[in-house]
Coordinates of N, CA and C in Angstrom, one line a residue:
M1 N 0.5 -1.3 -0.4 CA -0.3 0.4 -0.1 C 0.9 1.3 -0.1
G2 N 0.2 2.0 -0.6 CA 1.4 3.0 -0.2 C 1.3 4.2 1.2
C3 N 2.3 5.1 1.4 CA 2.7 5.3 2.1 C 3.4 6.7 2.1
A4 N 1.8 7.0 1.6 CA 2.5 8.6 1.4 C 2.2 9.4 2.1
T5 N 2.6 10.7 2.6 CA 2.8 11.4 4.1 C 1.1 12.1 3.5
T6 N 0.0 11.7 5.2 CA -0.7 12.8 5.1 C -1.1 14.0 4.9
S7 N -1.8 14.6 5.1 CA -2.0 16.1 5.5 C -1.3 16.8 6.0
S8 N -1.4 15.9 7.7 CA -0.9 16.6 8.7 C 0.3 16.0 9.6
A9 N 1.1 15.3 8.4 CA 2.4 15.2 9.0 C 3.5 15.6 8.6
G10 N 2.8 16.9 9.4 CA 4.6 18.1 9.2 C 4.4 18.5 10.9
T11 N 2.9 18.3 11.1 CA 3.0 18.4 12.8 C 3.8 17.6 13.1
P12 N 3.3 17.3 15.0 CA 4.1 16.5 16.0 C 3.3 16.0 15.8
D13 N 2.1 15.7 16.3 CA 1.1 14.1 16.4 C 0.9 13.6 14.7
G14 N 1.2 14.3 13.5 CA 0.9 13.6 12.6 C 2.0 13.3 12.7
E15 N 3.5 13.6 12.7 CA 4.5 12.9 12.7 C 4.6 11.6 13.0
R16 N 3.7 11.3 14.0 CA 3.7 10.5 15.4 C 3.0 9.5 14.4
S17 N 1.9 9.9 14.1 CA 1.0 9.3 13.6 C 1.6 8.1 12.5
F18 N 2.1 8.3 11.5 CA 2.3 8.3 10.8 C 3.7 7.6 11.0
R19 N 4.1 7.4 12.0 CA 5.3 6.2 12.9 C 4.4 5.4 13.0
E20 N 3.9 5.5 13.6 CA 2.8 4.3 14.2 C 2.2 3.5 12.6
F21 N 1.8 4.4 11.9 CA 0.8 3.6 10.4 C 2.4 2.2 10.2
Q22 N 3.5 3.4 10.3 CA 4.9 2.5 9.5 C 4.6 1.0 10.7
L23 N 5.3 1.0 12.3 CA 5.0 0.2 12.7 C 3.5 -1.1 12.7
A24 N 2.9 -0.3 11.9 CA 1.4 -1.0 12.1 C 1.3 -2.0 11.0
A25 N 1.8 -1.0 9.6 CA 2.3 -2.0 8.3 C 3.4 -3.2 8.5
S26 N 4.7 -2.7 9.0 CA 5.4 -4.0 9.5 C 4.7 -5.1 10.8
L27 N 4.4 -5.2 11.6 CA 3.7 -5.6 12.4 C 2.6 -6.8 11.8
R28 N 2.4 -6.0 10.4 CA 1.0 -7.0 9.8 C 2.0 -7.7 9.1
D29 N 2.2 -6.8 8.2 CA 3.4 -7.9 7.4 C 4.2 -9.4 8.5
E30 N 4.3 -9.2 9.2 CA 5.0 -10.0 10.6 C 3.7 -11.2 10.7
G31 N 3.0 -10.9 10.8 CA 1.3 -11.3 10.9 C 1.3 -11.4 12.6
Q32 N 1.5 -10.5 12.8 CA 1.4 -9.5 13.9 C 0.3 -8.5 14.0
T33 N -1.3 -9.5 13.7 CA -2.1 -8.8 12.8 C -3.0 -7.9 14.9
A34 N -2.6 -8.8 15.5 CA -3.8 -7.6 16.8 C -2.7 -6.5 17.2
S35 N -1.9 -7.0 17.2 CA -0.9 -5.8 17.1 C -0.8 -4.7 17.1
A36 N -1.3 -5.4 15.0 CA -0.9 -3.9 13.7 C -2.4 -3.0 14.5
I37 N -3.5 -4.0 14.8 CA -4.7 -3.0 14.8 C -4.8 -2.2 15.7
E38 N -3.6 -2.7 17.4 CA -3.7 -1.5 17.2 C -2.5 -0.2 17.5
H39 N -2.0 0.0 16.9 CA -0.8 1.1 16.5 C -1.7 1.4 15.9
L40 N -2.5 1.0 15.0 CA -3.5 1.6 13.9 C -5.0 2.4 14.8
R41 N -5.0 2.2 15.5 CA -5.4 3.1 16.1 C -5.5 3.7 17.5
K42 N -3.8 3.5 17.0 CA -3.2 5.0 18.2 C -2.6 5.6 17.4
A43 N -2.8 5.3 15.5 CA -2.3 6.2 14.6 C -3.4 7.2 14.0
L44 N -5.2 6.3 14.4 CA -5.5 7.2 14.4 C -6.3 8.4 15.8
D45 N -5.6 7.7 16.5 CA -5.9 8.8 18.1 C -5.3 10.0 17.7
L46 N -4.4 9.8 17.2 CA -3.0 10.9 16.8 C -3.4 12.0 15.4
D47 N -4.4 11.2 15.3 CA -3.9 11.6 13.5 C -5.0 10.9 13.2
S48 N -6.6 11.8 13.1 CA -8.4 11.2 12.5 C -7.6 11.6 11.5
N49 N -6.8 12.1 10.3 CA -6.7 12.5 9.0 C -5.9 11.7 8.2
N50 N -5.0 10.1 9.3 CA -4.1 9.4 8.3 C -4.5 8.6 7.9
A51 N -5.0 8.7 6.2 CA -5.9 8.2 5.2 C -5.6 6.7 5.2
E52 N -4.0 6.8 5.5 CA -3.8 4.7 5.3 C -3.7 4.3 6.2
A53 N -3.7 4.9 7.6 CA -4.1 4.0 8.7 C -5.7 3.8 8.4
H54 N -6.2 3.9 8.2 CA -7.9 4.4 7.8 C -8.2 3.0 7.2
L55 N -7.0 3.2 6.3 CA -7.1 2.1 4.6 C -6.6 0.8 4.9
L56 N -5.7 0.7 5.7 CA -4.2 -0.5 5.8 C -5.8 -1.2 7.5
L57 N -6.1 -0.4 7.8 CA -7.1 -0.8 9.4 C -8.8 -1.1 8.3
G58 N -8.8 -0.7 7.4 CA -10.1 -1.7 6.6 C -9.3 -2.8 6.0
F59 N -8.3 -2.8 5.0 CA -7.4 -3.9 4.5 C -7.9 -5.3 5.6
I60 N -7.6 -5.1 6.6 CA -6.8 -6.0 7.9 C -8.3 -6.8 8.1
Q61 N -9.4 -5.5 8.3 CA -10.4 -6.5 9.0 C -11.3 -7.0 7.4
M62 N -11.0 -6.5 6.1 CA -11.0 -7.3 4.9 C -10.9 -9.1 5.7
E63 N -9.0 -8.6 5.3 CA -8.7 -10.4 5.6 C -8.8 -11.0 7.0
R64 N -9.7 -10.4 7.1 CA -10.6 -10.9 9.0 C -12.1 -11.1 8.8
R65 N -12.3 -11.1 7.5 CA -13.5 -11.4 7.1 C -14.6 -10.3 7.8
D66 N -14.4 -9.3 8.4 CA -15.1 -8.6 9.4 C -15.5 -7.1 8.2
F67 N -16.9 -7.3 7.1 CA -16.7 -6.4 6.2 C -17.2 -5.1 7.0
Q68 N -18.2 -5.0 7.4 CA -18.8 -4.3 8.5 C -17.6 -3.3 8.6
A69 N -16.7 -3.7 9.8 CA -15.8 -3.1 10.5 C -15.0 -2.3 9.4
A70 N -15.0 -3.2 8.3 CA -14.5 -2.6 7.6 C -14.7 -1.2 6.0
E71 N -15.7 -1.5 6.0 CA -17.1 -0.1 5.4 C -16.9 1.0 5.7
P72 N -16.6 1.3 7.6 CA -16.6 2.6 7.6 C -14.7 3.1 7.5
H73 N -14.0 2.3 7.3 CA -11.8 2.9 6.8 C -11.8 3.0 5.9
L74 N -12.8 2.3 4.9 CA -12.2 2.3 3.3 C -12.5 3.3 2.7
S75 N -14.3 3.5 3.2 CA -15.0 4.7 2.7 C -14.9 6.2 3.1
T76 N -13.6 6.3 4.6 CA -12.9 7.2 5.0 C -11.7 7.3 4.3
A77 N -10.8 6.4 4.1 CA -9.8 6.7 3.8 C -9.9 7.7 2.6
I78 N -10.8 6.5 0.8 CA -11.4 7.1 0.0 C -11.9 8.8 -0.6
K79 N -12.4 9.3 0.4 CA -12.9 10.5 0.8 C -11.9 12.0 1.6
L80 N -10.7 11.1 2.5 CA -9.3 11.6 1.9 C -8.8 11.7 1.7
L81 N -8.1 10.7 0.7 CA -7.4 11.1 -0.1 C -7.9 12.1 -1.3
E82 N -9.3 11.7 -1.9 CA -10.5 12.8 -2.6 C -10.0 14.3 -2.4
K83 N -9.9 14.3 -1.0 CA -10.3 15.9 0.1 C -8.4 16.6 -0.1
Q84 N -7.7 15.5 0.2 CA -6.2 16.3 0.2 C -5.9 16.4 -1.6
E85 N -6.5 15.6 -2.3 CA -6.0 15.3 -3.9 C -4.8 14.9 -4.4
R86 N -5.1 13.8 -3.3 CA -4.1 12.9 -3.6 C -4.2 11.5 -4.4
G87 N -4.6 11.7 -5.6 CA -4.6 10.3 -6.6 C -3.4 9.7 -6.7
G88 N -3.9 9.2 -7.9 CA -2.5 8.2 -8.1 C -2.9 6.2 -7.6
A89 N -1.6 5.7 -7.4 CA -2.3 4.2 -7.7 C -2.9 3.8 -6.3
T90 N -2.4 4.5 -5.0 CA -3.4 5.1 -3.2 C -4.7 4.5 -3.6
L91 N -5.1 5.5 -4.3 CA -6.7 5.8 -4.1 C -7.3 5.0 -5.3
A92 N -6.6 4.0 -6.2 CA -7.1 3.1 -7.8 C -6.9 1.8 -6.0
E93 N -5.9 1.5 -5.5 CA -6.4 0.6 -5.2 C -6.9 0.4 -3.8
A94 N -7.2 1.6 -3.1 CA -8.2 2.0 -1.7 C -9.7 1.5 -2.9
R95 N -10.3 2.8 -3.6 CA -11.1 1.7 -4.8 C -11.4 0.9 -4.8
N96 N -10.7 0.1 -5.5 CA -10.7 -1.0 -5.6 C -11.6 -2.5 -4.5
I97 N -10.1 -2.0 -3.3 CA -10.8 -3.4 -1.8 C -12.1 -2.2 -1.4
Y98 N -12.3 -1.2 -1.2 CA -14.0 -0.5 -1.2 C -14.6 -1.4 -2.1
G99 N -14.6 -1.5 -3.2 CA -15.1 -2.5 -4.1 C -16.1 -3.5 -3.0
L100 N -15.3 -4.4 -3.3 CA -14.9 -5.2 -2.6 C -15.5 -5.5 -1.6
C101 N -15.4 -4.7 -1.1 CA -16.4 -4.7 0.4 C -17.8 -4.5 0.7
L102 N -17.8 -3.9 -0.3 CA -19.4 -3.8 -0.8 C -19.9 -5.1 -1.5
I103 N -19.3 -5.3 -2.3 CA -19.8 -6.4 -2.9 C -20.3 -8.0 -1.0
E104 N -19.1 -8.0 -0.9 CA -19.8 -8.4 0.2 C -20.6 -8.3 1.0
L105 N -20.6 -6.9 1.2 CA -21.7 -6.2 2.5 C -23.3 -6.6 1.4
G106 N -23.6 -6.9 0.0 CA -24.2 -6.8 -1.0 C -24.7 -5.5 -1.7
R107 N -23.7 -4.6 -1.4 CA -23.7 -3.5 -2.3 C -23.9 -3.2 -2.9
N108 N -23.7 -4.3 -4.0 CA -23.8 -4.9 -5.9 C -23.2 -3.0 -6.0
E109 N -24.9 -2.8 -6.7 CA -25.3 -1.3 -7.7 C -23.5 -0.1 -6.5
D110 N -23.4 -0.2 -5.3 CA -22.4 0.6 -4.9 C -20.9 0.3 -5.5
A111 N -20.5 -1.2 -5.3 CA -19.8 -0.7 -5.6 C -18.9 -1.4 -7.5
I112 N -20.1 -1.7 -7.7 CA -20.2 -1.4 -9.4 C -19.3 0.7 -9.4
V113 N -20.3 1.2 -9.4 CA -19.9 2.6 -9.3 C -17.7 2.7 -9.6
V114 N -18.2 2.5 -7.2 CA -16.2 2.5 -7.1 C -15.8 2.0 -7.9
L115 N -16.5 0.2 -8.7 CA -15.0 -0.3 -9.5 C -15.1 0.0 -10.6
R116 N -15.6 1.2 -11.2 CA -15.4 1.2 -12.6 C -14.6 2.8 -12.3
E117 N -14.5 3.5 -11.2 CA -13.6 4.6 -11.1 C -12.1 3.6 -11.2
S118 N -12.0 2.9 -10.4 CA -10.6 2.1 -9.7 C -9.9 1.3 -11.7
A119 N -10.7 1.0 -12.4 CA -10.6 0.3 -13.3 C -10.3 1.3 -14.9
T120 N -10.6 2.4 -14.3 CA -11.1 3.2 -15.4 C -9.0 3.6 -15.4
D121 N -8.9 4.1 -13.7 CA -8.0 4.9 -13.8 C -6.2 4.1 -14.0
E122 N -6.0 5.7 -15.1 CA -4.9 5.2 -15.7 C -3.7 5.2 -14.7
L123 N -3.4 5.5 -13.8 CA -2.1 5.5 -12.8 C -2.6 4.1 -12.4
N124 N -3.7 3.2 -11.7 CA -4.5 2.5 -11.4 C -3.1 1.2 -11.8
T125 N -1.8 0.7 -10.9 CA -1.3 -0.3 -11.5 C -1.4 -2.0 -11.6
A126 N -3.1 -1.9 -10.9 CA -3.5 -3.8 -11.1 C -5.0 -3.5 -12.0
P127 N -5.6 -2.6 -13.0 CA -7.3 -2.7 -13.1 C -7.5 -4.2 -13.3
H128 N -7.3 -4.8 -14.1 CA -6.9 -6.4 -14.1 C -7.9 -6.7 -13.3
L129 N -7.6 -6.1 -11.3 CA -8.3 -6.6 -10.1 C -9.4 -6.0 -10.0
A130 N -9.4 -4.5 -10.6 CA -11.1 -3.6 -10.2 C -12.0 -4.3 -11.9
W131 N -11.2 -4.4 -12.5 CA -12.5 -5.0 -14.3 C -12.8 -6.2 -12.7
G132 N -11.7 -7.5 -12.7 CA -12.6 -8.4 -12.6 C -14.0 -8.2 -11.6
N133 N -13.7 -7.5 -10.4 CA -14.2 -6.7 -8.9 C -15.5 -6.6 -9.5
L134 N -15.3 -6.1 -11.1 CA -16.2 -5.3 -11.7 C -17.5 -6.6 -11.8
G135 N -16.6 -7.3 -13.5 CA -17.3 -7.9 -13.0 C -18.6 -8.9 -12.2
L136 N -17.4 -9.4 -11.2 CA -18.2 -10.4 -10.3 C -19.5 -9.6 -9.3
A137 N -19.6 -7.8 -9.2 CA -20.7 -7.3 -8.7 C -21.7 -7.4 -10.2
Q138 N -21.6 -7.0 -11.1 CA -22.2 -7.4 -12.4 C -22.9 -8.3 -12.7
L139 N -22.5 -9.6 -11.9 CA -23.0 -11.1 -11.5 C -23.6 -11.6 -10.9
R140 N -23.5 -10.6 -9.6 CA -25.0 -10.5 -8.6 C -26.1 -10.3 -9.2
L141 N -26.0 -9.3 -9.6 CA -26.9 -8.2 -10.2 C -27.6 -9.0 -11.1
E142 N -26.8 -10.0 -11.5 CA -27.2 -11.2 -13.3 C -26.7 -10.6 -14.3
E143 N -26.1 -8.9 -13.9 CA -25.8 -8.6 -15.6 C -25.1 -9.2 -16.0
Y144 N -25.6 -10.0 -17.0 CA -24.5 -11.4 -17.2 C -24.0 -11.1 -18.3
Q145 N -24.1 -10.5 -20.0 CA -23.3 -9.1 -21.0 C -23.2 -8.6 -20.3
E146 N -22.8 -7.9 -19.6 CA -22.2 -7.1 -18.6 C -20.5 -7.8 -17.5
A147 N -21.5 -8.6 -17.6 CA -20.0 -9.5 -16.7 C -19.5 -10.1 -17.6
V148 N -19.0 -10.5 -18.7 CA -18.6 -11.0 -19.6 C -18.1 -9.7 -20.2
Q149 N -17.8 -8.9 -20.2 CA -17.7 -7.7 -21.1 C -16.6 -6.8 -20.2
S150 N -16.5 -6.9 -18.4 CA -15.7 -7.1 -17.4 C -14.4 -7.9 -17.2
T151 N -15.2 -9.0 -17.3 CA -14.0 -9.5 -17.4 C -13.1 -10.3 -18.6
M152 N -13.8 -9.6 -19.6 CA -12.7 -9.9 -21.2 C -11.5 -8.4 -20.6
E153 N -12.2 -7.1 -20.5 CA -10.9 -6.4 -20.6 C -10.1 -7.2 -19.6
A154 N -10.4 -7.4 -18.2 CA -10.1 -7.9 -17.1 C -8.3 -9.0 -17.9
I155 N -9.1 -10.1 -18.9 CA -7.7 -11.0 -19.3 C -7.9 -10.0 -20.0
R156 N -8.1 -9.7 -20.9 CA -7.3 -8.5 -22.0 C -5.8 -8.1 -21.4
I157 N -6.0 -7.3 -19.7 CA -5.0 -6.8 -19.9 C -3.5 -7.4 -19.0
Q158 N -4.6 -8.7 -18.2 CA -3.6 -9.7 -17.8 C -4.2 -11.6 -17.6
P159 N -3.8 -11.8 -18.5 CA -4.0 -12.9 -19.2 C -3.9 -14.6 -18.8
R160 N -3.3 -14.4 -17.4 CA -2.9 -15.1 -16.1 C -4.1 -14.8 -15.4
F161 N -5.1 -14.6 -15.4 CA -6.0 -13.9 -14.3 C -7.0 -15.1 -14.1
C162 N -6.1 -16.3 -13.2 CA -7.2 -16.9 -13.8 C -8.6 -16.7 -12.9
V163 N -9.1 -16.1 -12.1 CA -10.6 -15.4 -11.2 C -11.2 -14.9 -12.6
G164 N -10.6 -14.7 -12.9 CA -11.8 -13.2 -13.8 C -12.1 -14.2 -15.2
Y165 N -11.4 -15.2 -15.5 CA -11.7 -16.4 -16.7 C -12.5 -17.3 -16.2
Y166 N -12.9 -17.5 -13.9 CA -13.7 -17.3 -13.6 C -15.6 -16.9 -13.7
T167 N -15.2 -16.1 -13.5 CA -16.2 -14.6 -13.2 C -17.6 -15.4 -14.4
M168 N -15.7 -15.0 -16.0 CA -17.0 -15.4 -17.2 C -17.4 -16.3 -17.3
G169 N -16.4 -17.5 -16.8 CA -17.3 -19.4 -17.4 C -18.5 -18.9 -16.3
Q170 N -18.8 -18.4 -15.2 CA -20.1 -18.5 -14.3 C -21.0 -17.6 -15.0
A171 N -20.9 -16.6 -15.8 CA -22.0 -15.4 -16.5 C -22.0 -16.3 -17.9
M172 N -21.3 -16.8 -18.7 CA -21.7 -17.7 -19.8 C -22.6 -19.2 -19.3
W173 N -22.1 -19.9 -18.0 CA -23.3 -20.3 -17.7 C -24.7 -20.4 -17.3
H174 N -25.1 -18.9 -17.1 CA -26.1 -18.4 -17.0 C -26.9 -17.9 -18.0
L175 N -25.7 -17.5 -19.3 CA -26.6 -17.5 -20.5 C -26.4 -18.3 -20.8
Q176 N -26.6 -19.7 -21.0 CA -26.6 -20.8 -21.3 C -25.5 -20.7 -22.9
Q177 N -24.4 -19.9 -22.3 CA -23.4 -20.6 -23.3 C -22.1 -21.4 -22.9
F178 N -22.6 -22.4 -23.6 CA -22.2 -24.1 -22.3 C -21.0 -24.1 -23.5
K179 N -20.7 -23.8 -24.6 CA -18.6 -23.9 -25.3 C -18.2 -23.1 -24.9
D180 N -18.1 -21.9 -24.8 CA -18.1 -20.6 -24.2 C -17.2 -20.8 -22.4
A181 N -18.7 -20.7 -22.2 CA -18.3 -21.5 -20.5 C -17.4 -22.5 -20.9
E182 N -17.3 -22.6 -21.2 CA -16.6 -24.3 -20.8 C -14.3 -24.3 -20.7
R183 N -14.9 -22.8 -21.9 CA -13.8 -22.7 -22.8 C -12.3 -21.9 -21.4
A184 N -13.9 -21.1 -21.3 CA -13.4 -19.6 -19.5 C -13.1 -20.5 -18.9
L185 N -13.3 -21.5 -18.5 CA -13.2 -22.1 -17.6 C -11.7 -23.1 -17.2
V186 N -11.5 -23.9 -18.4 CA -10.5 -24.2 -18.8 C -9.0 -23.5 -18.7
S187 N -9.4 -22.6 -18.7 CA -8.7 -20.8 -19.0 C -8.4 -20.3 -17.2
A188 N -9.7 -21.0 -16.7 CA -9.8 -20.5 -15.0 C -8.5 -20.8 -14.4
L189 N -8.4 -22.2 -14.4 CA -8.4 -24.0 -14.2 C -6.7 -23.8 -14.8
E190 N -6.5 -23.8 -15.9 CA -5.0 -23.8 -16.9 C -4.2 -22.6 -17.1
A191 N -4.5 -21.2 -16.7 CA -3.9 -19.9 -17.9 C -2.9 -19.7 -16.7
D192 N -2.6 -19.8 -15.3 CA -1.2 -19.9 -14.0 C -1.3 -21.5 -13.6
P193 N 0.3 -21.4 -13.5 CA 0.1 -23.0 -12.8 C -0.8 -23.2 -11.4
S194 N -1.0 -22.4 -10.8 CA -1.1 -22.0 -9.1 C -2.5 -22.6 -9.2
C195 N -3.9 -21.9 -10.2 CA -4.5 -21.7 -10.5 C -5.3 -23.4 -10.2
S196 N -4.9 -24.4 -10.2 CA -5.5 -26.0 -10.3 C -5.8 -26.4 -9.6
K197 N -5.0 -26.2 -8.3 CA -4.4 -26.5 -6.7 C -5.4 -25.2 -5.9
S198 N -5.6 -24.3 -5.9 CA -6.7 -23.1 -5.5 C -7.8 -23.2 -4.7
A199 N -7.9 -23.2 -3.4 CA -9.4 -23.9 -3.1 C -9.7 -22.8 -3.3
Q200 N -9.6 -21.6 -3.8 CA -10.4 -20.2 -4.1 C -11.2 -21.2 -5.4
L201 N -10.6 -21.6 -6.1 CA -10.8 -21.9 -7.3 C -12.4 -23.3 -7.2
Q202 N -12.4 -24.3 -6.8 CA -12.6 -25.0 -6.2 C -13.9 -25.1 -7.2
G203 N -14.9 -24.4 -6.9 CA -16.6 -23.7 -7.6 C -15.8 -23.7 -9.1
A204 N -14.7 -23.5 -9.9 CA -14.3 -23.6 -11.2 C -14.5 -25.1 -11.3
W205 N -14.2 -25.9 -10.9 CA -13.7 -27.6 -11.2 C -15.7 -27.9 -11.0
R206 N -16.0 -27.7 -10.3 CA -18.0 -28.1 -9.7 C -18.3 -27.1 -11.4
L207 N -18.1 -26.3 -11.8 CA -19.3 -25.7 -12.9 C -18.6 -26.3 -14.0
R208 N -17.1 -26.7 -14.2 CA -16.7 -27.2 -15.1 C -17.4 -28.3 -16.0
G209 N -17.8 -29.1 -14.3 CA -18.0 -30.5 -14.3 C -19.5 -30.4 -15.0
E210 N -20.1 -29.5 -14.0 CA -21.4 -29.4 -14.8 C -21.9 -29.1 -15.7
V211 N -20.8 -28.3 -16.1 CA -21.0 -27.7 -17.9 C -20.5 -29.3 -18.6
R212 N -20.0 -29.5 -18.5 CA -18.9 -30.8 -18.9 C -20.3 -32.0 -19.7
A213 N -20.9 -32.3 -18.3 CA -21.9 -32.8 -18.3 C -23.7 -32.6 -19.1
R214 N -23.6 -31.1 -18.9 CA -24.4 -30.4 -20.2 C -24.1 -30.3 -21.4
L215 N -23.1 -30.7 -21.5 CA -22.2 -31.0 -23.1 C -22.1 -32.3 -23.4
G216 N -22.1 -33.2 -22.8 CA -22.0 -34.6 -23.3 C -20.5 -35.3 -22.8
H217 N -20.5 -34.7 -22.5 CA -18.7 -35.0 -21.9 C -18.5 -35.7 -20.3
R218 N -19.3 -37.0 -20.3 CA -19.4 -37.9 -18.9 C -18.5 -38.5 -18.4
R219 N -17.1 -38.5 -18.9 CA -16.1 -38.9 -18.6 C -15.0 -37.7 -17.4
D220 N -15.0 -36.3 -18.6 CA -14.9 -35.5 -18.1 C -15.6 -34.8 -17.1
A221 N -16.2 -34.9 -17.3 CA -17.1 -34.0 -16.3 C -16.9 -34.6 -14.8
V222 N -17.0 -36.0 -14.7 CA -16.9 -36.6 -13.5 C -15.4 -36.6 -12.7
A223 N -14.2 -36.3 -14.0 CA -13.4 -36.3 -13.7 C -12.9 -34.7 -12.9
D224 N -13.6 -33.5 -13.1 CA -13.3 -32.6 -13.0 C -14.3 -32.5 -11.6
L225 N -15.2 -33.2 -10.8 CA -16.3 -33.3 -9.9 C -15.6 -33.7 -8.8
E226 N -14.3 -35.2 -9.3 CA -14.1 -35.6 -8.7 C -12.6 -34.8 -8.1
R227 N -11.9 -34.0 -9.0 CA -11.4 -33.5 -8.4 C -11.6 -32.0 -7.5
C228 N -12.7 -31.5 -7.8 CA -13.8 -30.5 -6.8 C -13.9 -31.6 -5.2
V229 N -14.1 -32.4 -6.0 CA -13.9 -33.0 -3.7 C -13.2 -33.7 -3.4
E230 N -11.9 -33.8 -4.1 CA -10.3 -33.8 -3.3 C -9.7 -32.5 -2.8
L231 N -10.1 -31.2 -3.6 CA -10.3 -30.5 -3.1 C -10.2 -30.0 -1.7
D232 N -11.6 -30.2 -1.3 CA -12.1 -30.0 0.1 C -13.4 -30.5 0.2
P233 N -14.2 -32.0 0.6 CA -15.2 -32.6 0.4 C -15.7 -31.5 1.7
Y234 N -15.2 -31.0 2.6 CA -16.4 -30.3 3.3 C -16.7 -29.0 3.0
S235 N -16.4 -28.6 2.4 CA -16.9 -27.1 1.5 C -18.8 -27.3 1.0
N236 N -19.3 -26.3 0.5 CA -20.6 -26.3 0.2 C -19.9 -27.0 -0.8
D237 N -19.1 -26.3 -2.1 CA -18.5 -27.1 -3.0 C -18.3 -28.1 -3.1
G238 N -17.4 -28.9 -2.1 CA -17.3 -30.3 -2.3 C -18.4 -31.3 -2.0
R239 N -19.3 -30.8 -1.9 CA -21.1 -31.8 -1.5 C -21.2 -31.7 -2.2
M240 N -21.4 -30.1 -2.8 CA -22.2 -30.6 -4.0 C -21.5 -31.7 -5.4
C241 N -20.2 -31.3 -5.2 CA -19.9 -32.6 -6.4 C -20.2 -33.9 -6.2
Q242 N -19.7 -34.0 -4.7 CA -19.7 -35.6 -4.0 C -21.4 -36.3 -4.3
A243 N -22.1 -34.5 -4.7 CA -23.8 -35.2 -4.2 C -24.5 -35.0 -6.3
M244 N -23.5 -34.6 -7.0 CA -23.6 -34.3 -8.3 C -22.6 -36.0 -8.8
L245 N -21.4 -36.6 -8.2 CA -21.2 -37.9 -8.6 C -22.1 -38.6 -8.3
E246 N -22.4 -39.0 -6.7 CA -23.4 -40.0 -6.4 C -24.5 -40.6 -6.9
Q247 N -25.5 -39.6 -7.8 CA -26.2 -39.1 -8.8 C -25.8 -40.0 -10.7
S248 N -24.4 -39.3 -10.7 CA -24.1 -40.1 -11.6 C -23.8 -41.2 -12.0
R249 N -23.6 -42.3 -10.9 CA -23.4 -43.6 -11.1 C -24.6 -44.7 -11.3

């Protein structure tokens, strides 16, 4: 995350706040999350306009999946960066993280606005992530054509973006474009060597199995569903895959 000084950094409290933020960032990198949160709260007690402290605290809460706690800090960070006229990669990243938080909170229409700003920001160093999250918000709103368009832009920028292909495959499944969905899901699992082993993409194995079953490719479908179960038999996707395997016998 960006480490530019805040508007209050020239004051004694502002400088102390920024040092607390830097310490918190180091502690978080070392896995000492609780201590990082403590120092971020100290940073904000010293300077409530420390945008980076709000952003990092929101990001940590996102990692802990406490989206309600993350939302106000991410929102405040964006407002402060805009007020302080501090655009650039940090603002684009903040908008992307905030957009993902809004998706998790079910506020998909709000997320689309923020994510489009991030995705189209020329200073965004990883715009494919924002395009991918934009596609996810559109998928949640059942805007399937729009989701395909957004994820196509994401993978144009980063051809190894596994999650982008997965979102595209889901949208194409809903559009009943099964051959295109299969191609997208093949890429989701093969675009990067780490994709096929990622628990995050267990659903891609399940969906590819469903797509291949729909296309009449039974042997390939069974292989995908078996791989899905191997990744985690106790997750929702794992149980669904197991149920489909039992039905196919």
